Structure formats: structure tokens, C-alpha cells
Amino acid sequence: MSTQPETASSDRTETLTVREAIRAALREEMEQDEDVFVMGEDVGKFGGVLDVTDGLFEQFGGERVRDTPISEAGFVGAGVGAAATGSRPVVEVMFSDFLGVSGEQIMNQMAKMRYMFGGKIEMPVTIRTTEGGGMGAASQHSGTPHTWFAHFPGLKAVTPGTPAAAKGLLKSAIRSNDPVFFFENKMMYEQSGEVPTDPGYTLPIGEASVEREGEDVTVVATQRLVGESLDVAEDLAGETSVEVIDVRSLYPLDTDTLADSIRKTGRMVVADESPISYGVHAEIVTRMVENEFFSLDAPLQRVGVPDTHIPFSSPLEDEVVPDGDDVRDAISQVV
Amino acid sequence: MAAPTIGLLVNPAAGRDVRRLTGGATVSDTYGKRRAAECVLAGVGLADDPVDVVVAPDGGEIGQRTVAEADRSNVRLLDVAVGGTSADTHRAAAAFRERVDAVVVFGGDGTTRDLAIEIGDVPLLAVSTGTNNVVPTPVDGTVAGAAAAFLATGAVDADDATYRHTMIEARVDDGRSIRGLATVGVVDQSFVGTRAVLDPDDFLGGGVSRAARGEVGLSGVAGALTRVDPDDGRGVALELDADAERSVTAITVPGVVERVGVAGWSHLDPGDERVFAVEEAVVSVDGERELEVQNAEIGVRPVPDGPRLVDFDAVFEAAPLAADAHAVERR
Amino acid sequence: MSSISIEDTDGRREILRRMLTIREFDSTAGDLFADGEIPGFVHLYIGEEAVAVGACAALDEEDYITSTHRGHGHCIAKGLDPNRMMAELFGRRDGYCNGKGGSMHIADVEANMLGANGIVGAGPPLATGAALTSQFKGEDRIALAFLGDGAVAQGQVHEAINLAATWDLPAVFLVENNHFGEGTPADEQHNIENLSETAESYNIPGFTVDGMDVTAVNEAVAEARERARNGEGPTLIEADTYRYRGHFEGDPEPYRDEEDVKHWQERDPIDTFAERLIDRGDLTEAELEEMRSEIAAEIEAAVEYARDADLPDPSEAYDDMFGEPVPEIEEFASRLRADGAGGDSR
Ligand SMILES: Cc1ncc(C[n+]2csc(CCOP(=O)(O)OP(=O)(O)O)c2C)c(N)n1
Ligand SMILES: [Mg+2]
């Protein structure tokens, strides 16, 4: 169930990298809604340490593209307070490993305020943050903690696997009146693809996308592993017919699209770059077992990080950061 | 003729050195300094004639913020470069000399000295931001602003309310020289280090341009032996030695009253010089270590042509009654 | 007892040597990064050498330090071995963290160096904790936390200082104010100029020293250490300094111009100290040159050492997660190892 709104101008696309797609989403939403503003460390004049917000300061000025001190507890919390009072902040936390610093405001304020106040407030805050290993950044700059946020009641979490998903989901996240965590895998910024140009283009939060249809096995992937799984599917074509789904949204999770697929293939590999135990994989597997137990033809497989942190040295990092080969091996276990 | 103008300079770094750890010196914070600067702007209103204020920018942006927040056309920022060092004070002083009628400075002895070196004959209203000072007066910013305005407008004649503060100079035989406002010291240490002289026992000797019992540091030690007013044009040379037979009680640093061994002392008249020969020492001025010297002779002598410092009490003694005083009925 | 005494000639020469070693190590690391031999993030300490060396010389070997993402200087100042540091930068098994940490995480607990840190502001709470151990066990050692000006905006830093102040812990917090946190000037991150002013809120002494002058830092830390050991609690010192290189290697530095850097280089901490030692007769020009070439050789040897050292075996990725191994990881390891699908095959 790939979801592209059927409007005439949405047919037009341009080739963008993930970085450009995110930047375009920010720009368009800031142009459309003056309540939207961006804040974070070096997002303004510097253009973001990974260049994502480059040019926004020049276009919108320092009030709306706001450089913060190194105070994640303070400015994430300020994002919560601003969202509760009618602003629509997009807060960048440079590396998701730093989310720990802002833990309190996320767990007890952002996630709970609407509920505790009996639904009297909106919480239109978006947290953008980077995740993932692969660049020798070592344990404190390579983590993938998205499970924590998908797990925590009251928070939504999305993990785009393509430039189009990145743009569409970020625009929806900004427009949403709920807190949405937008997780960017930092190895994907240069990945390019076709992205709709229509400023009205969005993708609904809570829908997965079948990126490649197949008959024998379903690979349910997130982020970088979507692209790598598509490559594997291409390699195996003729031998094994692999269906590849980009989960896109961890919470809410599109159980139906996954269930439809496994009903067809009977086999599933869940590939997500996060620690395996108690994770995203477990949730997806559980939903399949609950909903499609009688469609299953083989044990479900998990591809993820083997419950370690991400080490610095490349032989070690390569060992624990999952990739297409791990997906291929997992497929070979079940077909 | 241009409107009467006063200059204002705040040293953001004053009152923030290591003496806050080792002694009883009080701390001076940025917020307090900023408020004091704002008070000066209010204080100038006590004079009958309008007064312009030119504020020096500083590394702590205290001056810049004062101007921005004042948002008044008679308050302007001095157009000089800022580097965050004492050179800022020198630059500001040189610019002030050309165009203001009086200068209010917030800082300690060091700041006042930095200003004094370039300020020429412009009356200097030195306001202390801490306790560890000899020269500046601890006075409210509003009062300082009012005094400056009386002088700048001519309501009070500067000759009636200022005095020429003698300076004291140390000349090293390698050609280097340095001037202190109140004191120069020869310190038994190797390095400039944190600048502050932490242990008064380290003084081998020095010279002062003023001596009074109630002063802190070398001028207080000299003050235990004699009295020299800052405008006497003279100085006192001190030779100190913890093991000397004779000692005097003095306030050596804030919070410390102790006995200081004095091996000898003498008055220094203009032209007199006392020479200290050392293997290794640091020359301090106004309580701060400045020059490292080895195998040197250091000549210490008074220099009479120091800055014109304002005596606050004298200003208000000479200040006129309010212009509208007559309108108020006397009962 | 301080580890290196600035009072004697040998001590002064050692201080100079360590500053020169930091500069050489970091210039070399910068080149190796540019050549692609060192991966990841590398933050160089060049320009700030007087802070680490001045501080560590005033400490005893038993005293703890915590460091930052810009940690090479702290390591060398604390006496760590450039060979094993370089090996860590190269991700070798022989590195201080067996290749798991890299530049941003070098630690040597045996030297009481409790780690560089990838999290800005995370060191001070650890130093407070180390100082707590010292107080708790009745020991005579102190803990010193290095932190950046940017870190002063972190909540946990203030909580750590408040704890240490309230409990009179033997700690020293040393702010390296190099005037930038990444690309943002310190005055856009703080409403005060002197970051040492924060001390007043905790009722402890705070003051600012010239961080380009090793003698100033040394004296200040020595005083603060005495105070800590006397049970009088922590001190906050701000050292005014500057980094000559970008925030990280590869930083395009749009936020400043070369003139600013040159301005600070005029007061270079190494050149000025070397000059003073020569003036005093502690060292001749020739000896200085000799010292420089010895250090250059030492660092070159460290690079060779690191290049020749073994990379860790991929299986080592599973080690060190716990003191007592868990079956989960053993299971994942054996599965991944069996099918050879670890990263080797990539
Ligand atoms: C909690 C946290 N937030 C942000 C970062 C990203 N980051 C790394 S270094 C740095 C700047 C730190 O500035 P400062 O403390 O002044 O140290 P300097 O780099 O100047 O030595 C930032 C923002 C981080 N590592 N940790
Ligand atoms: Mg900094």
C-alpha cells in the first residue's frame, strides 16, 4: 500500500538526496506556516554539522533558524513548551545519542502532557535526529535508539528509508499536532532518489510502503537497510523473489501492509539497525505471530545489532552494524 | 561647541582573578557592573545641563549592552576595536582624551592605571568594582555619574576637585620599564603566573606612590612607617624580608592582617631612585605580576605626572544647589 | 606532591616537552586524518596546550582527570603513551581501548585518566563521582574535570558542580574557554563573559586565568588542588584560550577568519614559554631544537607503531559488554560468526 496522493502536480518529481529532501521539507513547511521554526546546535549560520539545514538561516533568519547553546535538556524542553503554546518547533538533536540528555522533558512532559491535561493541549513538536553506525564515530555517536521512542507511550516515531519518504514524512511530522521523532540514518544523506515537487506532498504517518513486490519472502526494513535489501532482492532475482517493505513509521506501525505481505510470502526477515533484544524487530514479529500465525511457513528472522554498542575500529564496527549481507544470510535461512 | 561629554569604561575582567581563591577579595560580577554602568547614565541627570555619554566597548559587551539598552541619542558607543585585553583600555583612553570632559572608569587599580597612562589631563573618576584596590573609590554608579556631569558641564571646576596622582615606575636595566599607579613590587617568584601576588611574603621590596595605614598591600605596609599622600609627588621605597629584625603590622591582602618584616625603607623624592639587584624575580605593578627578570637591576622611582583623579567629596562640596531650588518654598 | 614541578629546571623542561609533544601529536593526527588513515571524528588541541599541561603538572599522578572530545592534550599531559594513543586512533588492538574507542574515548584508568568523552558536559559528573570516592575512602587525591565553554551550557555540569560544592568534594572544574562551541561563538551561547562567574551560584571560588600561559594555569590549579585537599571543596577555574584548528578536522570554519587565529598565535603558549626558558637559561636554542626533533621522532615512531599494530579480530566486537557475559550476545555472536555474515564479507 504505497501512498502517494493522487493529485495532478504530484506527478512531477526531482532527483534529490536524503539531505536535500529533508532540507526541502523544512523549507516548504516554513514557507507555508509561519509558526514553524527550527532550532538546534549550529543549525543556523553553520548550516548544521551534517549540512542538512544549509541555506535556511539565510532564507528565514535567526529567529526561525535558531542556534542554541549545547543544552539538549533545555532546548528540547523549550520545544515542548513552545509546542504547547502554539508554536510548531522542529528541534534538531545533532546525534540521537544525545537524546539521553533531554530524557526527562521527552518522557514526562512531551509524551504525557496532552494525556495528563485531559487532552486540553496540542503537542506539535518534531524532533529530528541522526542515527546509525558506519562512519567510525564510535559508541557515543553511532547509536540507534529509535526503539526507545517508538516504545514510549505518547510519542510517534518515523524512520524513512528513501528520499521521498524522508520528505513526505517530515512534512507530515511538522504538520502533526502530536510529537514525532524523525530518525535520520546518517549514512543515507547522500542516497538519492525521485521526490515529488508538489509543496502539498506529504506521506501519512503510520503507513508502510512496498518498495518491491515479491513472492517468496518479505524483507521488512528500515532506513539504510531498505536500500541494501532492495539491492539484495535485485541480486537474488530469478532465484528468490523478495518483497521489500519500507516500514517508514515505527509507531504507529502499519500492521496491515506487513500482514498482507506475509500472507502472500509466508516468510519474513525484519532488518533494522537497532539492538535486537526487545526491539522494533520483536514488535513486528509479534504482530505477525498474533495476526498471521497460520500464514507462517518458516521462523521469522531478525537482522540487527547484536546487543553491543558500536565500536570504533572498522573491523569491529563492520561486524556489528547490519548490512545487506546479513539480510541475504537471513533470507537463506528461510527459503 | 560640542555638548559636555563624559566617557564611561567598564573592565569586564576586573574583580575576577585568583585572589578570590586565596584571599578575602570580593567578587565582582558582570550583572553588577552592567547595573552600575546604567546607574551612571541616570546619575548625569543631576547636572542642570544636558550631558552626552560615550561608552567604551569591551570584551564582555557590558558597554555595548549599556548603550543598546539605553536607546537614547545622547548615549553612544565609542568607535574603537575590542580585543578582550588591557589594550582595549589603552585604546579607549586615547580616544577619550580627544573628546570627553571627564571619564568614569569601573575597575581596580590595574584598570585605572591602564586608563591613566593614555588619558592625559582628563579628570578621572575611578570607581572600584572590588575590595582589593587602593586608588579607586567604592561609590555608587549614580553618584559617580552625577559627579562626572558636574565636572563636564563646568558646574564644578575641575581644579577644585581633582588631584594629580603620583605614579611609580620600575626600570629594568635591560630597557624594559613599567608604571604602577600606587605600587611596584619586586617579587621573589619565577613567573608571572596568575598575575596576582598570592603571598605577601614573596615581596623582596618595592616602591609606592602613596602610603597610608588603611590601604591594602604595599602602600599599607609603607603607611605603617610614614604617610605620603598620592599628590605629594614623592614615593617610598621598601626593602622587605620576612626574617628582618623589625616588622610592622599591615593589611597585606583583603582578609589578612599580619606582620611584615622590613629590612629598610626611605622616602623617594622626585629624581630619587632605589635600585634592587636580583638574580631572578618578577616585577609587579599595583599588585599584579607583570615582568619576569633575571640577573637584573631594577630601579624604582616616583613619577609626578600621573592622572588627574577626582575627589568625589570635593565635587559635591563644590556642587551648586539645584537650579530650581529657589522655586521651592522654604518653611 | 605535584607530578612535575615548575619550580625546578627539569620540571620546566618537562612542561615544555609535553606541550611540544601535544602539538606534534595533534599536527600529525590532523595530517593522518586528512590522508584518510584515521577515520571518525578528530578534534585537535593545538593552541590550548598550556591548559592541559599546566593543570596536569600541578596534579599528583594519583589524582583523577576527566576529559572531553578534545582529549589528546589531556592524555599526553597526564603522561599517557603516544604509541598506544596513536594505535587507538588507528583502531588497533594495542590502543588504549583495544580499538573500541578511537580519538574521542581514549582512557587509561591506570593513569587515573577517566576518559575523553563524546558527550559534551559528561565529564564533570564523573569527576564529582571520583572526588566522592576519594572523600568516601579518606584518600588524599582530587579529581579535575576539563570541560569546554560550550559544556557550561549543559545542565549536568551545573548539577555536578553543585553536588561537589555542597559536599565539599575534592574536585576542580577547569573550563577551557576557547571561545567557540563548534561553530557558535561563546558569547552567543552564554549571557556572561567570564564563565567563572557561575561559581558564585555555588558559593565556591571561581576565577579566570590566562590559558595561553602555562605558569598561570599551573599556579591556579595548584592553589585549587590545595584547597580541595584541605577539605574546602571545589574550585571553578576558567582558562582563556583558543583553538587554532577547526572544531573537528574538516571543519570549513565559516565562523571566523584567519586574522582571529593569527591574533592568538602571537601569544602562542609554546613559543612564549620556550622563550622564557631560554631567557632564564633553563634551555639553549640548540637544546630546544634537539627537543623538537626528539619529539618529532617519537611521534613518527608512534605512527609506525600504530601502522604496524594488529587490527582487532572482528570477534572482539562482542567482548567487554559485561563483566559476566550474557547468553544473548554469545548466541548472536555464534550465529553471525558461523555464517560469516559479519562485516568481513562487505
Ligand atoms: C551532549 C552533546 N551535545 C552536542 C554534542 C556535539 N558537540 C561536540 S563538541 C561540541 C562543541 C563543544 O564545545 P566546547 O564545550 O566549547 O568544547 P570545544 O569543542 O570548544 O573544545 C558539540 C556541540 C555532543 N558531543 N554532546
Ligand atoms: Mg569551546
mmCIF file with all atom_site columns, C-alpha atoms in Angstrom, chain A residues 146-286:
data_model
loop_
_atom_site.group_PDB
_atom_site.id
_atom_site.type_symbol
_atom_site.label_atom_id
_atom_site.label_alt_id
_atom_site.label_comp_id
_atom_site.label_asym_id
_atom_site.label_entity_id
_atom_site.label_seq_id
_atom_site.pdbx_PDB_ins_code
_atom_site.Cartn_x
_atom_site.Cartn_y
_atom_site.Cartn_z
_atom_site.occupancy
_atom_site.B_iso_or_equiv
_atom_site.pdbx_formal_charge
_atom_site.auth_seq_id
_atom_site.auth_comp_id
_atom_site.auth_asym_id
_atom_site.auth_atom_id
_atom_site.pdbx_PDB_model_num
ATOM 1   C CA . HIS A 1 146 ? 14.649 4.698   17.961  1.00 0.00 ? 146 HIS A CA 1
ATOM 2   C CA . THR A 1 147 ? 13.088 1.728   19.697  1.00 0.00 ? 147 THR A CA 1
ATOM 3   C CA . TRP A 1 148 ? 13.035 3.633   22.972  1.00 0.00 ? 148 TRP A CA 1
ATOM 4   C CA . PHE A 1 149 ? 10.885 6.329   21.486  1.00 0.00 ? 149 PHE A CA 1
ATOM 5   C CA . ALA A 1 150 ? 8.658  4.011   19.474  1.00 0.00 ? 150 ALA A CA 1
ATOM 6   C CA . HIS A 1 151 ? 8.108  2.094   22.682  1.00 0.00 ? 151 HIS A CA 1
ATOM 7   C CA . PHE A 1 152 ? 7.301  5.044   24.887  1.00 0.00 ? 152 PHE A CA 1
ATOM 8   C CA . PRO A 1 153 ? 3.564  5.797   25.063  1.00 0.00 ? 153 PRO A CA 1
ATOM 9   C CA . GLY A 1 154 ? 2.629  9.180   23.699  1.00 0.00 ? 154 GLY A CA 1
ATOM 10  C CA . LEU A 1 155 ? 5.401  9.523   21.119  1.00 0.00 ? 155 LEU A CA 1
ATOM 11  C CA . LYS A 1 156 ? 5.375  8.830   17.406  1.00 0.00 ? 156 LYS A CA 1
ATOM 12  C CA . ALA A 1 157 ? 8.496  7.697   15.575  1.00 0.00 ? 157 ALA A CA 1
ATOM 13  C CA . VAL A 1 158 ? 9.364  7.551   11.879  1.00 0.00 ? 158 VAL A CA 1
ATOM 14  C CA . THR A 1 159 ? 12.404 6.124   10.100  1.00 0.00 ? 159 THR A CA 1
ATOM 15  C CA . PRO A 1 160 ? 12.428 6.955   6.378   1.00 0.00 ? 160 PRO A CA 1
ATOM 16  C CA . GLY A 1 161 ? 14.266 4.625   4.014   1.00 0.00 ? 161 GLY A CA 1
ATOM 17  C CA . THR A 1 162 ? 14.205 6.767   0.846   1.00 0.00 ? 162 THR A CA 1
ATOM 18  C CA . PRO A 1 163 ? 14.465 10.466  -0.073  1.00 0.00 ? 163 PRO A CA 1
ATOM 19  C CA . ALA A 1 164 ? 10.765 10.564  -0.957  1.00 0.00 ? 164 ALA A CA 1
ATOM 20  C CA . ALA A 1 165 ? 9.840  9.050   2.382   1.00 0.00 ? 165 ALA A CA 1
ATOM 21  C CA . ALA A 1 166 ? 12.127 11.486  4.140   1.00 0.00 ? 166 ALA A CA 1
ATOM 22  C CA . LYS A 1 167 ? 10.430 14.478  2.585   1.00 0.00 ? 167 LYS A CA 1
ATOM 23  C CA . GLY A 1 168 ? 6.879  13.248  2.878   1.00 0.00 ? 168 GLY A CA 1
ATOM 24  C CA . LEU A 1 169 ? 7.204  12.020  6.427   1.00 0.00 ? 169 LEU A CA 1
ATOM 25  C CA . LEU A 1 170 ? 8.998  15.105  7.705   1.00 0.00 ? 170 LEU A CA 1
ATOM 26  C CA . LYS A 1 171 ? 6.296  17.345  6.279   1.00 0.00 ? 171 LYS A CA 1
ATOM 27  C CA . SER A 1 172 ? 3.649  15.239  7.971   1.00 0.00 ? 172 SER A CA 1
ATOM 28  C CA . ALA A 1 173 ? 5.613  15.235  11.193  1.00 0.00 ? 173 ALA A CA 1
ATOM 29  C CA . ILE A 1 174 ? 5.766  19.021  11.191  1.00 0.00 ? 174 ILE A CA 1
ATOM 30  C CA . ARG A 1 175 ? 2.080  19.336  10.411  1.00 0.00 ? 175 ARG A CA 1
ATOM 31  C CA . SER A 1 176 ? 1.138  16.783  13.040  1.00 0.00 ? 176 SER A CA 1
ATOM 32  C CA . ASN A 1 177 ? -0.222 18.018  16.337  1.00 0.00 ? 177 ASN A CA 1
ATOM 33  C CA . ASP A 1 178 ? 1.499  15.122  18.054  1.00 0.00 ? 178 ASP A CA 1
ATOM 34  C CA . PRO A 1 179 ? 5.161  14.786  18.985  1.00 0.00 ? 179 PRO A CA 1
ATOM 35  C CA . VAL A 1 180 ? 7.001  12.980  16.208  1.00 0.00 ? 180 VAL A CA 1
ATOM 36  C CA . PHE A 1 181 ? 10.586 11.720  16.295  1.00 0.00 ? 181 PHE A CA 1
ATOM 37  C CA . PHE A 1 182 ? 12.172 11.777  12.868  1.00 0.00 ? 182 PHE A CA 1
ATOM 38  C CA . PHE A 1 183 ? 15.193 9.486   12.739  1.00 0.00 ? 183 PHE A CA 1
ATOM 39  C CA . GLU A 1 184 ? 17.762 10.084  10.000  1.00 0.00 ? 184 GLU A CA 1
ATOM 40  C CA . ASN A 1 185 ? 20.335 7.410   9.349   1.00 0.00 ? 185 ASN A CA 1
ATOM 41  C CA . LYS A 1 186 ? 23.495 9.414   8.789   1.00 0.00 ? 186 LYS A CA 1
ATOM 42  C CA . MET A 1 187 ? 24.894 7.020   6.187   1.00 0.00 ? 187 MET A CA 1
ATOM 43  C CA . MET A 1 188 ? 21.931 7.813   3.943   1.00 0.00 ? 188 MET A CA 1
ATOM 44  C CA . TYR A 1 189 ? 22.348 11.549  3.438   1.00 0.00 ? 189 TYR A CA 1
ATOM 45  C CA . GLU A 1 190 ? 23.968 11.104  0.037   1.00 0.00 ? 190 GLU A CA 1
ATOM 46  C CA . GLN A 1 191 ? 21.485 8.496   -1.141  1.00 0.00 ? 191 GLN A CA 1
ATOM 47  C CA . SER A 1 192 ? 19.395 9.937   -3.942  1.00 0.00 ? 192 SER A CA 1
ATOM 48  C CA . GLY A 1 193 ? 16.033 9.193   -5.471  1.00 0.00 ? 193 GLY A CA 1
ATOM 49  C CA . GLU A 1 194 ? 12.944 10.684  -7.060  1.00 0.00 ? 194 GLU A CA 1
ATOM 50  C CA . VAL A 1 195 ? 10.996 13.048  -4.828  1.00 0.00 ? 195 VAL A CA 1
ATOM 51  C CA . PRO A 1 196 ? 7.665  14.746  -5.616  1.00 0.00 ? 196 PRO A CA 1
ATOM 52  C CA . THR A 1 197 ? 7.960  18.501  -6.044  1.00 0.00 ? 197 THR A CA 1
ATOM 53  C CA . ASP A 1 198 ? 4.407  19.412  -5.075  1.00 0.00 ? 198 ASP A CA 1
ATOM 54  C CA . PRO A 1 199 ? 4.521  21.512  -1.905  1.00 0.00 ? 199 PRO A CA 1
ATOM 55  C CA . GLY A 1 200 ? 1.323  19.744  -0.865  1.00 0.00 ? 200 GLY A CA 1
ATOM 56  C CA . TYR A 1 201 ? 3.018  16.347  -0.961  1.00 0.00 ? 201 TYR A CA 1
ATOM 57  C CA . THR A 1 202 ? 3.057  14.500  2.336   1.00 0.00 ? 202 THR A CA 1
ATOM 58  C CA . LEU A 1 203 ? 3.102  10.890  3.436   1.00 0.00 ? 203 LEU A CA 1
ATOM 59  C CA . PRO A 1 204 ? 0.824  9.723   6.210   1.00 0.00 ? 204 PRO A CA 1
ATOM 60  C CA . ILE A 1 205 ? 2.499  8.686   9.430   1.00 0.00 ? 205 ILE A CA 1
ATOM 61  C CA . GLY A 1 206 ? 1.553  5.084   10.120  1.00 0.00 ? 206 GLY A CA 1
ATOM 62  C CA . GLU A 1 207 ? 1.793  3.656   6.633   1.00 0.00 ? 207 GLU A CA 1
ATOM 63  C CA . ALA A 1 208 ? 4.431  1.292   5.307   1.00 0.00 ? 208 ALA A CA 1
ATOM 64  C CA . SER A 1 209 ? 5.432  1.173   1.663   1.00 0.00 ? 209 SER A CA 1
ATOM 65  C CA . VAL A 1 210 ? 6.012  -1.858  -0.520  1.00 0.00 ? 210 VAL A CA 1
ATOM 66  C CA . GLU A 1 211 ? 9.117  -0.812  -2.385  1.00 0.00 ? 211 GLU A CA 1
ATOM 67  C CA . ARG A 1 212 ? 9.455  -4.011  -4.385  1.00 0.00 ? 212 ARG A CA 1
ATOM 68  C CA . GLU A 1 213 ? 6.967  -6.769  -4.820  1.00 0.00 ? 213 GLU A CA 1
ATOM 69  C CA . GLY A 1 214 ? 7.941  -10.391 -4.437  1.00 0.00 ? 214 GLY A CA 1
ATOM 70  C CA . GLU A 1 215 ? 6.501  -13.836 -3.762  1.00 0.00 ? 215 GLU A CA 1
ATOM 71  C CA . ASP A 1 216 ? 8.910  -15.889 -1.670  1.00 0.00 ? 216 ASP A CA 1
ATOM 72  C CA . VAL A 1 217 ? 9.947  -13.855 1.295   1.00 0.00 ? 217 VAL A CA 1
ATOM 73  C CA . THR A 1 218 ? 9.211  -10.429 2.748   1.00 0.00 ? 218 THR A CA 1
ATOM 74  C CA . VAL A 1 219 ? 12.037 -8.247  3.965   1.00 0.00 ? 219 VAL A CA 1
ATOM 75  C CA . VAL A 1 220 ? 10.676 -5.599  6.290   1.00 0.00 ? 220 VAL A CA 1
ATOM 76  C CA . ALA A 1 221 ? 13.386 -2.982  6.553   1.00 0.00 ? 221 ALA A CA 1
ATOM 77  C CA . THR A 1 222 ? 14.088 0.460   7.915   1.00 0.00 ? 222 THR A CA 1
ATOM 78  C CA . GLN A 1 223 ? 16.393 3.295   6.929   1.00 0.00 ? 223 GLN A CA 1
ATOM 79  C CA . ARG A 1 224 ? 19.633 2.305   5.210   1.00 0.00 ? 224 ARG A CA 1
ATOM 80  C CA . LEU A 1 225 ? 18.630 -1.346  5.190   1.00 0.00 ? 225 LEU A CA 1
ATOM 81  C CA . VAL A 1 226 ? 15.729 -0.590  2.834   1.00 0.00 ? 226 VAL A CA 1
ATOM 82  C CA . GLY A 1 227 ? 18.148 0.300   0.052   1.00 0.00 ? 227 GLY A CA 1
ATOM 83  C CA . GLU A 1 228 ? 20.525 -2.527  0.863   1.00 0.00 ? 228 GLU A CA 1
ATOM 84  C CA . SER A 1 229 ? 17.632 -5.001  0.923   1.00 0.00 ? 229 SER A CA 1
ATOM 85  C CA . LEU A 1 230 ? 16.474 -3.765  -2.469  1.00 0.00 ? 230 LEU A CA 1
ATOM 86  C CA . ASP A 1 231 ? 19.970 -4.454  -3.807  1.00 0.00 ? 231 ASP A CA 1
ATOM 87  C CA . VAL A 1 232 ? 19.865 -7.942  -2.339  1.00 0.00 ? 232 VAL A CA 1
ATOM 88  C CA . ALA A 1 233 ? 16.434 -8.509  -3.870  1.00 0.00 ? 233 ALA A CA 1
ATOM 89  C CA . GLU A 1 234 ? 17.802 -7.453  -7.224  1.00 0.00 ? 234 GLU A CA 1
ATOM 90  C CA . ASP A 1 235 ? 20.782 -9.778  -6.856  1.00 0.00 ? 235 ASP A CA 1
ATOM 91  C CA . LEU A 1 236 ? 18.545 -12.702 -5.942  1.00 0.00 ? 236 LEU A CA 1
ATOM 92  C CA . ALA A 1 237 ? 16.040 -12.024 -8.682  1.00 0.00 ? 237 ALA A CA 1
ATOM 93  C CA . GLY A 1 238 ? 15.422 -15.152 -10.714 1.00 0.00 ? 238 GLY A CA 1
ATOM 94  C CA . GLU A 1 239 ? 16.496 -17.275 -7.780  1.00 0.00 ? 239 GLU A CA 1
ATOM 95  C CA . THR A 1 240 ? 14.315 -15.959 -4.980  1.00 0.00 ? 240 THR A CA 1
ATOM 96  C CA . SER A 1 241 ? 11.523 -13.440 -5.326  1.00 0.00 ? 241 SER A CA 1
ATOM 97  C CA . VAL A 1 242 ? 11.951 -10.967 -2.481  1.00 0.00 ? 242 VAL A CA 1
ATOM 98  C CA . GLU A 1 243 ? 9.353  -8.417  -1.424  1.00 0.00 ? 243 GLU A CA 1
ATOM 99  C CA . VAL A 1 244 ? 10.863 -5.353  0.268   1.00 0.00 ? 244 VAL A CA 1
ATOM 100 C CA . ILE A 1 245 ? 8.864  -3.092  2.524   1.00 0.00 ? 245 ILE A CA 1
ATOM 101 C CA . ASP A 1 246 ? 9.992  0.217   3.977   1.00 0.00 ? 246 ASP A CA 1
ATOM 102 C CA . VAL A 1 247 ? 8.353  0.326   7.397   1.00 0.00 ? 247 VAL A CA 1
ATOM 103 C CA . ARG A 1 248 ? 8.609  4.155   7.387   1.00 0.00 ? 248 ARG A CA 1
ATOM 104 C CA . SER A 1 249 ? 6.683  4.564   10.599  1.00 0.00 ? 249 SER A CA 1
ATOM 105 C CA . LEU A 1 250 ? 7.645  2.624   13.710  1.00 0.00 ? 250 LEU A CA 1
ATOM 106 C CA . TYR A 1 251 ? 4.803  3.989   15.766  1.00 0.00 ? 251 TYR A CA 1
ATOM 107 C CA . PRO A 1 252 ? 2.104  3.850   14.708  1.00 0.00 ? 252 PRO A CA 1
ATOM 108 C CA . LEU A 1 253 ? 3.070  0.709   12.799  1.00 0.00 ? 253 LEU A CA 1
ATOM 109 C CA . ASP A 1 254 ? 1.249  -0.364  9.656   1.00 0.00 ? 254 ASP A CA 1
ATOM 110 C CA . THR A 1 255 ? 0.358  -3.912  10.659  1.00 0.00 ? 255 THR A CA 1
ATOM 111 C CA . ASP A 1 256 ? -1.966 -4.377  7.681   1.00 0.00 ? 256 ASP A CA 1
ATOM 112 C CA . THR A 1 257 ? 0.618  -3.851  4.967   1.00 0.00 ? 257 THR A CA 1
ATOM 113 C CA . LEU A 1 258 ? 3.019  -6.236  6.696   1.00 0.00 ? 258 LEU A CA 1
ATOM 114 C CA . ALA A 1 259 ? 0.287  -8.797  7.305   1.00 0.00 ? 259 ALA A CA 1
ATOM 115 C CA . ASP A 1 260 ? -0.845 -8.627  3.681   1.00 0.00 ? 260 ASP A CA 1
ATOM 116 C CA . SER A 1 261 ? 2.687  -9.307  2.577   1.00 0.00 ? 261 SER A CA 1
ATOM 117 C CA . ILE A 1 262 ? 3.376  -12.234 4.852   1.00 0.00 ? 262 ILE A CA 1
ATOM 118 C CA . ARG A 1 263 ? 0.055  -13.747 3.891   1.00 0.00 ? 263 ARG A CA 1
ATOM 119 C CA . LYS A 1 264 ? 1.476  -13.844 0.399   1.00 0.00 ? 264 LYS A CA 1
ATOM 120 C CA . THR A 1 265 ? 5.080  -14.882 1.104   1.00 0.00 ? 265 THR A CA 1
ATOM 121 C CA . GLY A 1 266 ? 4.772  -16.832 4.367   1.00 0.00 ? 266 GLY A CA 1
ATOM 122 C CA . ARG A 1 267 ? 8.288  -15.791 5.266   1.00 0.00 ? 267 ARG A CA 1
ATOM 123 C CA . MET A 1 268 ? 9.734  -12.676 6.817   1.00 0.00 ? 268 MET A CA 1
ATOM 124 C CA . VAL A 1 269 ? 13.054 -11.094 7.635   1.00 0.00 ? 269 VAL A CA 1
ATOM 125 C CA . VAL A 1 270 ? 12.966 -7.975  9.797   1.00 0.00 ? 270 VAL A CA 1
ATOM 126 C CA . ALA A 1 271 ? 16.017 -5.803  9.159   1.00 0.00 ? 271 ALA A CA 1
ATOM 127 C CA . ASP A 1 272 ? 16.517 -2.815  11.417  1.00 0.00 ? 272 ASP A CA 1
ATOM 128 C CA . GLU A 1 273 ? 19.780 -1.304  12.620  1.00 0.00 ? 273 GLU A CA 1
ATOM 129 C CA . SER A 1 274 ? 18.987 -1.345  16.298  1.00 0.00 ? 274 SER A CA 1
ATOM 130 C CA . PRO A 1 275 ? 19.860 -3.728  19.109  1.00 0.00 ? 275 PRO A CA 1
ATOM 131 C CA . ILE A 1 276 ? 17.966 -6.942  18.593  1.00 0.00 ? 276 ILE A CA 1
ATOM 132 C CA . SER A 1 277 ? 16.647 -7.682  22.049  1.00 0.00 ? 277 SER A CA 1
ATOM 133 C CA . TYR A 1 278 ? 13.334 -6.073  22.988  1.00 0.00 ? 278 TYR A CA 1
ATOM 134 C CA . GLY A 1 279 ? 13.309 -4.041  19.804  1.00 0.00 ? 279 GLY A CA 1
ATOM 135 C CA . VAL A 1 280 ? 11.477 -3.000  16.705  1.00 0.00 ? 280 VAL A CA 1
ATOM 136 C CA . HIS A 1 281 ? 12.109 -6.480  15.314  1.00 0.00 ? 281 HIS A CA 1
ATOM 137 C CA . ALA A 1 282 ? 10.365 -8.049  18.262  1.00 0.00 ? 282 ALA A CA 1
ATOM 138 C CA . GLU A 1 283 ? 7.313  -5.861  17.846  1.00 0.00 ? 283 GLU A CA 1
ATOM 139 C CA . ILE A 1 284 ? 6.948  -6.633  14.149  1.00 0.00 ? 284 ILE A CA 1
ATOM 140 C CA . VAL A 1 285 ? 7.465  -10.353 14.698  1.00 0.00 ? 285 VAL A CA 1
ATOM 141 C CA . THR A 1 286 ? 4.910  -10.339 17.478  1.00 0.00 ? 286 THR A CA 1
#
